[in-house]
mmCIF file of C-alpha atoms in Angstrom:
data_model
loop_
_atom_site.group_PDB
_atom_site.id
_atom_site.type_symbol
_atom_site.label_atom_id
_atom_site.label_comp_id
_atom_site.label_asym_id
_atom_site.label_seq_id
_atom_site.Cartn_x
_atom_site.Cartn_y
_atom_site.Cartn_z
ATOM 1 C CA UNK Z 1 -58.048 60.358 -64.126
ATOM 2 C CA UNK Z 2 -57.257 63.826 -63.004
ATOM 3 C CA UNK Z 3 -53.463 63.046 -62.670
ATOM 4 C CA UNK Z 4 -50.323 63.947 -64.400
ATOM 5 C CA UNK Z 5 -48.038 61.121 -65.376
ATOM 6 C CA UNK Z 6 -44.723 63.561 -64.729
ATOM 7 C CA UNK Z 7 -44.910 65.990 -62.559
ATOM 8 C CA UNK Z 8 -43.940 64.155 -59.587
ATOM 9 C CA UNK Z 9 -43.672 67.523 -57.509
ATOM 10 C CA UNK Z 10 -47.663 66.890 -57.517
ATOM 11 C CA UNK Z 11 -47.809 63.133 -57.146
ATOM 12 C CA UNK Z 12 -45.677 63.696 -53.994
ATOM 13 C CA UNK Z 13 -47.613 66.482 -52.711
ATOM 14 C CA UNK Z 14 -51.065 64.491 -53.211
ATOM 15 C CA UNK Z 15 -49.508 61.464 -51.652
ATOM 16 C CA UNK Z 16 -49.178 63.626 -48.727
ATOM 17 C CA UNK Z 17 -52.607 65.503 -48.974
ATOM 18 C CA UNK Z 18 -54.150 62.088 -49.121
ATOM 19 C CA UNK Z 19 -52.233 60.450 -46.226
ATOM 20 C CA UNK Z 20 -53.224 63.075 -44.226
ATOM 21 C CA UNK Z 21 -56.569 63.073 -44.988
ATOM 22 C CA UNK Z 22 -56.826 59.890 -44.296
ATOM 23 C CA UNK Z 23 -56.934 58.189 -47.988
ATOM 24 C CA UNK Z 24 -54.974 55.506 -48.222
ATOM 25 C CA UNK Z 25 -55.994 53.989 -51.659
ATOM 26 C CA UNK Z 26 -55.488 57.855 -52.765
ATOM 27 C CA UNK Z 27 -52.072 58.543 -51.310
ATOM 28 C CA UNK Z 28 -51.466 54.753 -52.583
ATOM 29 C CA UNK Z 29 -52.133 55.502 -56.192
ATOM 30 C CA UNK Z 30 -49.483 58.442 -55.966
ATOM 31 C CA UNK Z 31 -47.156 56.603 -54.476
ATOM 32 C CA UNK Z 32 -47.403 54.087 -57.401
ATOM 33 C CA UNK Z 33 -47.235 57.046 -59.941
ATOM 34 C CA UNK Z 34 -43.571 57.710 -57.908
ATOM 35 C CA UNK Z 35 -42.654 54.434 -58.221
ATOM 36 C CA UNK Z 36 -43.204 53.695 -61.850
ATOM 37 C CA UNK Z 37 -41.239 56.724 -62.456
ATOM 38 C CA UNK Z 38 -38.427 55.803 -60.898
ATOM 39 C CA UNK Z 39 -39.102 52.516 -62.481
ATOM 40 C CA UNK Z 40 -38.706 53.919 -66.070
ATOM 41 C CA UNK Z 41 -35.286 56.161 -65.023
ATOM 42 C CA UNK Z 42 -33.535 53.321 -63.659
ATOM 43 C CA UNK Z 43 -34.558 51.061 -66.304
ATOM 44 C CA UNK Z 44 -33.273 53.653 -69.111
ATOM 45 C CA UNK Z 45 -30.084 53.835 -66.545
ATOM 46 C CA UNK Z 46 -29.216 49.997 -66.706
ATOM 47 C CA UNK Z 47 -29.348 50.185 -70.679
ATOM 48 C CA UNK Z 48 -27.047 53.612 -71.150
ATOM 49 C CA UNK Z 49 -24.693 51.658 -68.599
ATOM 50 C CA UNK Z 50 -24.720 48.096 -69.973
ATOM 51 C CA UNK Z 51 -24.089 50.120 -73.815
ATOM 52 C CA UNK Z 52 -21.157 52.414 -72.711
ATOM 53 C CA UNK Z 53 -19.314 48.997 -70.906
ATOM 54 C CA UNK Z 54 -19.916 47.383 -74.559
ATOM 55 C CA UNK Z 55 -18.311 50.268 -76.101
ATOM 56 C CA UNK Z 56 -21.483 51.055 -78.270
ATOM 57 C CA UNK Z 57 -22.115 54.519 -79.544
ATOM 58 C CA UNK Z 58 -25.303 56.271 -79.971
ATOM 59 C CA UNK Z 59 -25.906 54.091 -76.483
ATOM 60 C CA UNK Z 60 -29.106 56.250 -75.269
ATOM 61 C CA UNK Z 61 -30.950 55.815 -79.193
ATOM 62 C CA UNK Z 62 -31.705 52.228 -77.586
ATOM 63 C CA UNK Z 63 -34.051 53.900 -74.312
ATOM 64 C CA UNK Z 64 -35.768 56.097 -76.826
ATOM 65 C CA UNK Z 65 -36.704 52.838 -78.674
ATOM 66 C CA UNK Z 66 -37.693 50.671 -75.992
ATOM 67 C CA UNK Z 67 -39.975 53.846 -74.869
ATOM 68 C CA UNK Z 68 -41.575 53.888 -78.395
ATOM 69 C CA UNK Z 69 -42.043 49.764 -77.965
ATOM 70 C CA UNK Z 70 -43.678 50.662 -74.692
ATOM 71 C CA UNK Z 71 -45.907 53.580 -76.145
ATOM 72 C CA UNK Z 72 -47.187 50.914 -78.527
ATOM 73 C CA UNK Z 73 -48.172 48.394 -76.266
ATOM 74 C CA UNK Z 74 -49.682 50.585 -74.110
ATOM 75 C CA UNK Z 75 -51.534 52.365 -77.251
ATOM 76 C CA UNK Z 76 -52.668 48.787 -77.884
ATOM 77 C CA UNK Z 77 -54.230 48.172 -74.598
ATOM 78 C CA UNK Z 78 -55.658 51.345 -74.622
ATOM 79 C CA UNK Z 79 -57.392 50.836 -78.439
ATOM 80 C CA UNK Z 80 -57.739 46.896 -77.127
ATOM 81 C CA UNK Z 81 -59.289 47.690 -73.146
ATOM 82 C CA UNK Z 82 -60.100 51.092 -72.998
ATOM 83 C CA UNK Z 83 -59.613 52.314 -68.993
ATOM 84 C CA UNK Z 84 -57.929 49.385 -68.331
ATOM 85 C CA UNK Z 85 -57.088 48.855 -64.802
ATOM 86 C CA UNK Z 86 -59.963 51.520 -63.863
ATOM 87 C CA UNK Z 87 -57.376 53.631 -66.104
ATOM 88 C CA UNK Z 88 -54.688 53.315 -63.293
ATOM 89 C CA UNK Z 89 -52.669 50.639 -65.433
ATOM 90 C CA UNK Z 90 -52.070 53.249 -68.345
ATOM 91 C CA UNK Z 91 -51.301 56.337 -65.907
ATOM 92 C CA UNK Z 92 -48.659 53.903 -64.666
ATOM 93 C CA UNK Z 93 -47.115 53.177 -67.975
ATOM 94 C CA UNK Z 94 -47.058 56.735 -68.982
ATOM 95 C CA UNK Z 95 -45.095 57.909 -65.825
ATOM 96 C CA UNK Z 96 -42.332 54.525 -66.273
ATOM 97 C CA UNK Z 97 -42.488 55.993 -70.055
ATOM 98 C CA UNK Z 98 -42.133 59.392 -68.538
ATOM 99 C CA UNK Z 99 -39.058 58.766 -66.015
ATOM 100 C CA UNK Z 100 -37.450 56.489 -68.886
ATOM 101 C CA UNK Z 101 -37.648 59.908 -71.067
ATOM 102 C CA UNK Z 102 -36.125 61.956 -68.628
ATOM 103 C CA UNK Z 103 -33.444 60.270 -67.669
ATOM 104 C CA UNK Z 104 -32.243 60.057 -71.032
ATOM 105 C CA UNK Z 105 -32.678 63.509 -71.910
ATOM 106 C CA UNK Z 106 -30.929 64.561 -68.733
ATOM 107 C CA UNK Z 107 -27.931 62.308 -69.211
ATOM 108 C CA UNK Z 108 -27.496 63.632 -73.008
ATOM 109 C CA UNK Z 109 -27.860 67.220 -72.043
ATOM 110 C CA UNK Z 110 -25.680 66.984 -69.184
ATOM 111 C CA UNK Z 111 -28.765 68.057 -66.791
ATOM 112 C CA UNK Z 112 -29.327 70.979 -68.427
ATOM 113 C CA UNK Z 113 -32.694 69.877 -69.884
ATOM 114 C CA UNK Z 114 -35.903 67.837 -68.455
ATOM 115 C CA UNK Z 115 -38.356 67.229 -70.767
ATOM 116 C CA UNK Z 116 -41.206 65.785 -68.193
ATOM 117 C CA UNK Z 117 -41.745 69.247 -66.487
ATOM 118 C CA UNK Z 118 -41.006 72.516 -67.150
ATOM 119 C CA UNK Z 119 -40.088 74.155 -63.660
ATOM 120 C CA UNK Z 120 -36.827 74.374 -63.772
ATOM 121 C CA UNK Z 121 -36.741 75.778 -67.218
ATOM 122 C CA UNK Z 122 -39.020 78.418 -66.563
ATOM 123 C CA UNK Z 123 -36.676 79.286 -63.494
ATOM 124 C CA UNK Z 124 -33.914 79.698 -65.546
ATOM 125 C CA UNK Z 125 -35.893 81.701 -68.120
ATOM 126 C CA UNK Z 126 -36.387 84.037 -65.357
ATOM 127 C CA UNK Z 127 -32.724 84.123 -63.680
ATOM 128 C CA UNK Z 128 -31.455 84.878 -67.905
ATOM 129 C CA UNK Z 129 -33.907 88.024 -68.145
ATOM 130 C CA UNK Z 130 -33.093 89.123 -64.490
ATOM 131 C CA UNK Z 131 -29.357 88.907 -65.920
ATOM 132 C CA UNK Z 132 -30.230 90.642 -69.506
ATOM 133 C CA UNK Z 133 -31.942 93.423 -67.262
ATOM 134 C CA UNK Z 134 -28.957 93.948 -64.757
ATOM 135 C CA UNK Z 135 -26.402 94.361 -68.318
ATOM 136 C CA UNK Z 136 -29.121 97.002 -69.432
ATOM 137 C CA UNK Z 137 -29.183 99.102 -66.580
ATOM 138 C CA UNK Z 138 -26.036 99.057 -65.811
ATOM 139 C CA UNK Z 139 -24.846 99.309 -69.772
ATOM 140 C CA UNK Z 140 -22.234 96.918 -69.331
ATOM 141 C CA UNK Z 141 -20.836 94.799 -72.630
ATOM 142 C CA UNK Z 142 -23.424 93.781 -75.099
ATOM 143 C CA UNK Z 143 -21.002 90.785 -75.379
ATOM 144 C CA UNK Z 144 -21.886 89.802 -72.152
ATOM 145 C CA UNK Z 145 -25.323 89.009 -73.098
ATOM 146 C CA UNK Z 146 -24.898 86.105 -75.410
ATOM 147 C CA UNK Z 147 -24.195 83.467 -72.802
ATOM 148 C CA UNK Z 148 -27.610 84.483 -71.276
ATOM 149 C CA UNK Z 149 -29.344 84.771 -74.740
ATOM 150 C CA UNK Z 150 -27.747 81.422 -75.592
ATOM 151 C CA UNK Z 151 -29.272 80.145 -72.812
ATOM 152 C CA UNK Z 152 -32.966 81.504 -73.734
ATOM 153 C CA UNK Z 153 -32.685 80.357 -77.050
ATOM 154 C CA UNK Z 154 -32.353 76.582 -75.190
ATOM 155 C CA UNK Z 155 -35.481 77.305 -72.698
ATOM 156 C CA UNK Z 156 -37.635 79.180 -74.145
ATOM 157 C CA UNK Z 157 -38.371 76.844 -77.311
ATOM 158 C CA UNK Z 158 -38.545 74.038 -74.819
ATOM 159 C CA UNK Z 159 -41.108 75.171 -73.328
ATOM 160 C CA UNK Z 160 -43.443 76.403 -75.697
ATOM 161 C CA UNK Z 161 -42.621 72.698 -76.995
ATOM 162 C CA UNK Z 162 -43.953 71.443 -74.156
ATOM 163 C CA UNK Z 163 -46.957 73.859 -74.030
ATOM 164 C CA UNK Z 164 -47.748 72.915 -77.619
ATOM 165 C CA UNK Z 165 -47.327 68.871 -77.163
ATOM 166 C CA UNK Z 166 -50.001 69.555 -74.714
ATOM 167 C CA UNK Z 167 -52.462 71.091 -76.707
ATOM 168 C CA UNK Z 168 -51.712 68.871 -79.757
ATOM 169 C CA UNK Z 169 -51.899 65.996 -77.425
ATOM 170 C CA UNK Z 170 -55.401 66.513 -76.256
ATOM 171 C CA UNK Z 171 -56.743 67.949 -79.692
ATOM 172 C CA UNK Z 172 -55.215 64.475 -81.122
ATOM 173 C CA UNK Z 173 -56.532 62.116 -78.794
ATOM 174 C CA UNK Z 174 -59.958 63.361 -79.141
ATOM 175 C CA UNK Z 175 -60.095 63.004 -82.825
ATOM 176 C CA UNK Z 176 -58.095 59.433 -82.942
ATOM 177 C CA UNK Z 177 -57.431 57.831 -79.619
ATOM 178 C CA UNK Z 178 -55.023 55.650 -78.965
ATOM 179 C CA UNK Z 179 -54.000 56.019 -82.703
ATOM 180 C CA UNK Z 180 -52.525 59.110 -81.514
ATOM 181 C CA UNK Z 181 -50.493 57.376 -78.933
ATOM 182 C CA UNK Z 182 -49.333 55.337 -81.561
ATOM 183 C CA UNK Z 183 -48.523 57.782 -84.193
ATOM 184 C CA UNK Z 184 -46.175 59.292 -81.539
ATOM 185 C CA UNK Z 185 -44.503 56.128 -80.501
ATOM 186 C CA UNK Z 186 -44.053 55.648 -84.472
ATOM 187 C CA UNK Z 187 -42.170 58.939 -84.098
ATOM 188 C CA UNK Z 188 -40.180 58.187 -81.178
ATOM 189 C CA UNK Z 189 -38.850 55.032 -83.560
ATOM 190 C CA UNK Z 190 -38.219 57.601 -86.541
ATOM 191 C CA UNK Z 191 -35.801 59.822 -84.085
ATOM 192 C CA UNK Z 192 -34.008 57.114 -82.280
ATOM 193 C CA UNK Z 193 -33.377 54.770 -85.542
ATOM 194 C CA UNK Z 194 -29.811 56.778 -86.453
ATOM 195 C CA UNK Z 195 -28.639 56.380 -83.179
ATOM 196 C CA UNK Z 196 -29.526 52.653 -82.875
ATOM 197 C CA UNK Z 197 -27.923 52.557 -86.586
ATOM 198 C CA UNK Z 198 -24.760 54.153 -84.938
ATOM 199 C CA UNK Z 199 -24.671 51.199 -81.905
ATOM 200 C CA UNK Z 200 -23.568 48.710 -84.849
ATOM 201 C CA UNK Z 201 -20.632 50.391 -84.606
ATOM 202 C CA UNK Z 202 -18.231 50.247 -81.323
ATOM 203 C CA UNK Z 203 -17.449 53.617 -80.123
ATOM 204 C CA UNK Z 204 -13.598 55.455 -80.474
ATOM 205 C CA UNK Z 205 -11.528 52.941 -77.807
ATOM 206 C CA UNK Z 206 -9.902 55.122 -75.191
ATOM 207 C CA UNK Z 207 -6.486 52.837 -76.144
ATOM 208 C CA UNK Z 208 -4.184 55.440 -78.726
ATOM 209 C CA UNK Z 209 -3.361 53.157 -81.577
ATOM 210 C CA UNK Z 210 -0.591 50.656 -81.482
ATOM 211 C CA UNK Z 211 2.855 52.540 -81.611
ATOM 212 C CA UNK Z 212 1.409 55.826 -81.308
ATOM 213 C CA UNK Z 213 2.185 57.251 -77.540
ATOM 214 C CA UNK Z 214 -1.776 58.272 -75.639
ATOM 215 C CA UNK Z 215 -1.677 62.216 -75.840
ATOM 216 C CA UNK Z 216 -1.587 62.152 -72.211
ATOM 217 C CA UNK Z 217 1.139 60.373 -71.538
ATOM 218 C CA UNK Z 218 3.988 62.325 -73.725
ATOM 219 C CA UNK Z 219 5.655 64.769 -71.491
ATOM 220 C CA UNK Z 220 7.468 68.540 -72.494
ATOM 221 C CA UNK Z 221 11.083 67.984 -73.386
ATOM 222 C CA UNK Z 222 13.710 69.314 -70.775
#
C-alpha cells in the first residue's frame, strides 16, 4: 500500500502532507495508522501493569504472546481475504502489532532499545564513533572506550537485524505469503513461552521474610 506500519515519524508527516493538500481520506488513513499504534502500546501497557499488581514474573512474555495470537489472525485473513479492507485493515493490524512490540521492548530495555524504527539507534551509533574518535585523537585511556564499544555492540547488531528482517521479510512473503506471517508469529510463541512459563510463578514479594528485619530498615549501631 506504499506505507510503513512503524515509522510513525512518516505517518505523521504524510498526515500533514495530505491535509494540506487537501486529502482528507489520505491524511485520514495516516491518522488511523497513528492511532492503531498507540492502540497496540497501550494495550501491551494495561497487561505489563495488570501482571506486575498480580505479582507475576516474566509479566511482558504475555504481550509478546498476544502479538503472536494477533500475527496469526491477521496471517489468516490475509491467506483467507487477501487485501482485505482494500489492504487498509491489515496495515492497521501490523502498526497495533507494531506499537504493542515496542512498548514492550522499550519497557524491558529501560528505553534504550526500539525495535519498530531504527533512528534513534543509528543516532547513537554515530554519537559512540564521534566519542571513539575524540579518545583517539586525543590518546586518552583505552579503558575509556569500552562503555562506548559496549554500547555499539547493542546498536549496531540491532540494526543490521532490522535491515535483514527486511530483506528476509519481503524475500519470504513472495515465496509463501501469509505462511510467512505465520511462521513468524509461530516464532514470536517459541520466544515468549519461558517467560509465560515463569508467570506461573509469583514474583520475589517486596515483604523480607517473617522475623527477618527488611535490609532497609536495620540501622548502623551507635
Amino acid at each position: 500500500m506504499g506505507l510503513y506500519s512503524s515509522h510513525m515519524t512518516g505517518a505523521v508527516s504524510t498526515m500533514a502532507d495530505r491535509l494540506a493538500l487537501g486529502d482528507a481520506v489520505g491524511a485520514l488513513v495516516c491518522l488511523g495508522l497513528v492511532a492503531a499504534f498507540i492502540a497496540g502500546a497501550a494495550l501491551s501497557t494495561l497487561l505489563a501493569n495488570e501482571g506486575l499488581r498480580r505479582g507475576l514474573a516474566g509479566i511482558h512474555a504475555l504481550s509478546i504472546l498476544a502479538e503472536a495470537v494477533l500475527l496469526a489472525g491477521l496471517a489468516a485473513a490475509d491467506a483467507w481475504a487477501p487485501g482485505f479492507g482494500g489492504g487498509f485493515g491489515f496495515v492497521l493490524g501490523m502498526s497495533a502489532l507494531m506499537g504493542l512490540q515496542n512498548a514492550v521492548v522499550t519497557r524491558i530495555s529501560n528505553a534504550r532499545i526500539r525495535t519498530t524504527h531504527v533512528t534513534g539507534m543509528v543516532t547513537d551509533i554515530g554519537i559512540e564513533l564521534g566519542n571513539l574518535l575524540d579518545i583517539a585523537l586525543r590518546r586518552r585511556r583505552q579503558s575509556e572506550t569500552a562503555a562506548n564499544l559496549e554500547k555499539l555492540g547493542l546498536h549496531v547488531p540491532t540494526v543490521l537485524a532490522f535491515f535483514l528482517g527486511g530483506v528476509l521479510g519481503v524475500f519470504a512473503y513472495r515465496a509463501i505469503g501469509s505462511g510467512m506471517l505465520l511462521a513468524v508469529a509461530l516464532g514470536l510463541a517459541a520466544l515468549a513461552l519461558p517467560g509465560i512459563l515463569a508467570t506461573r510463578r509469583p514474583a520475589a514479594s517486596a515483604a523480607p521474610p517473617e522475623g527477618r528485619a527488611h535490609p532497609a530498615a536495620r540501622r548502623p549501631s551507635g
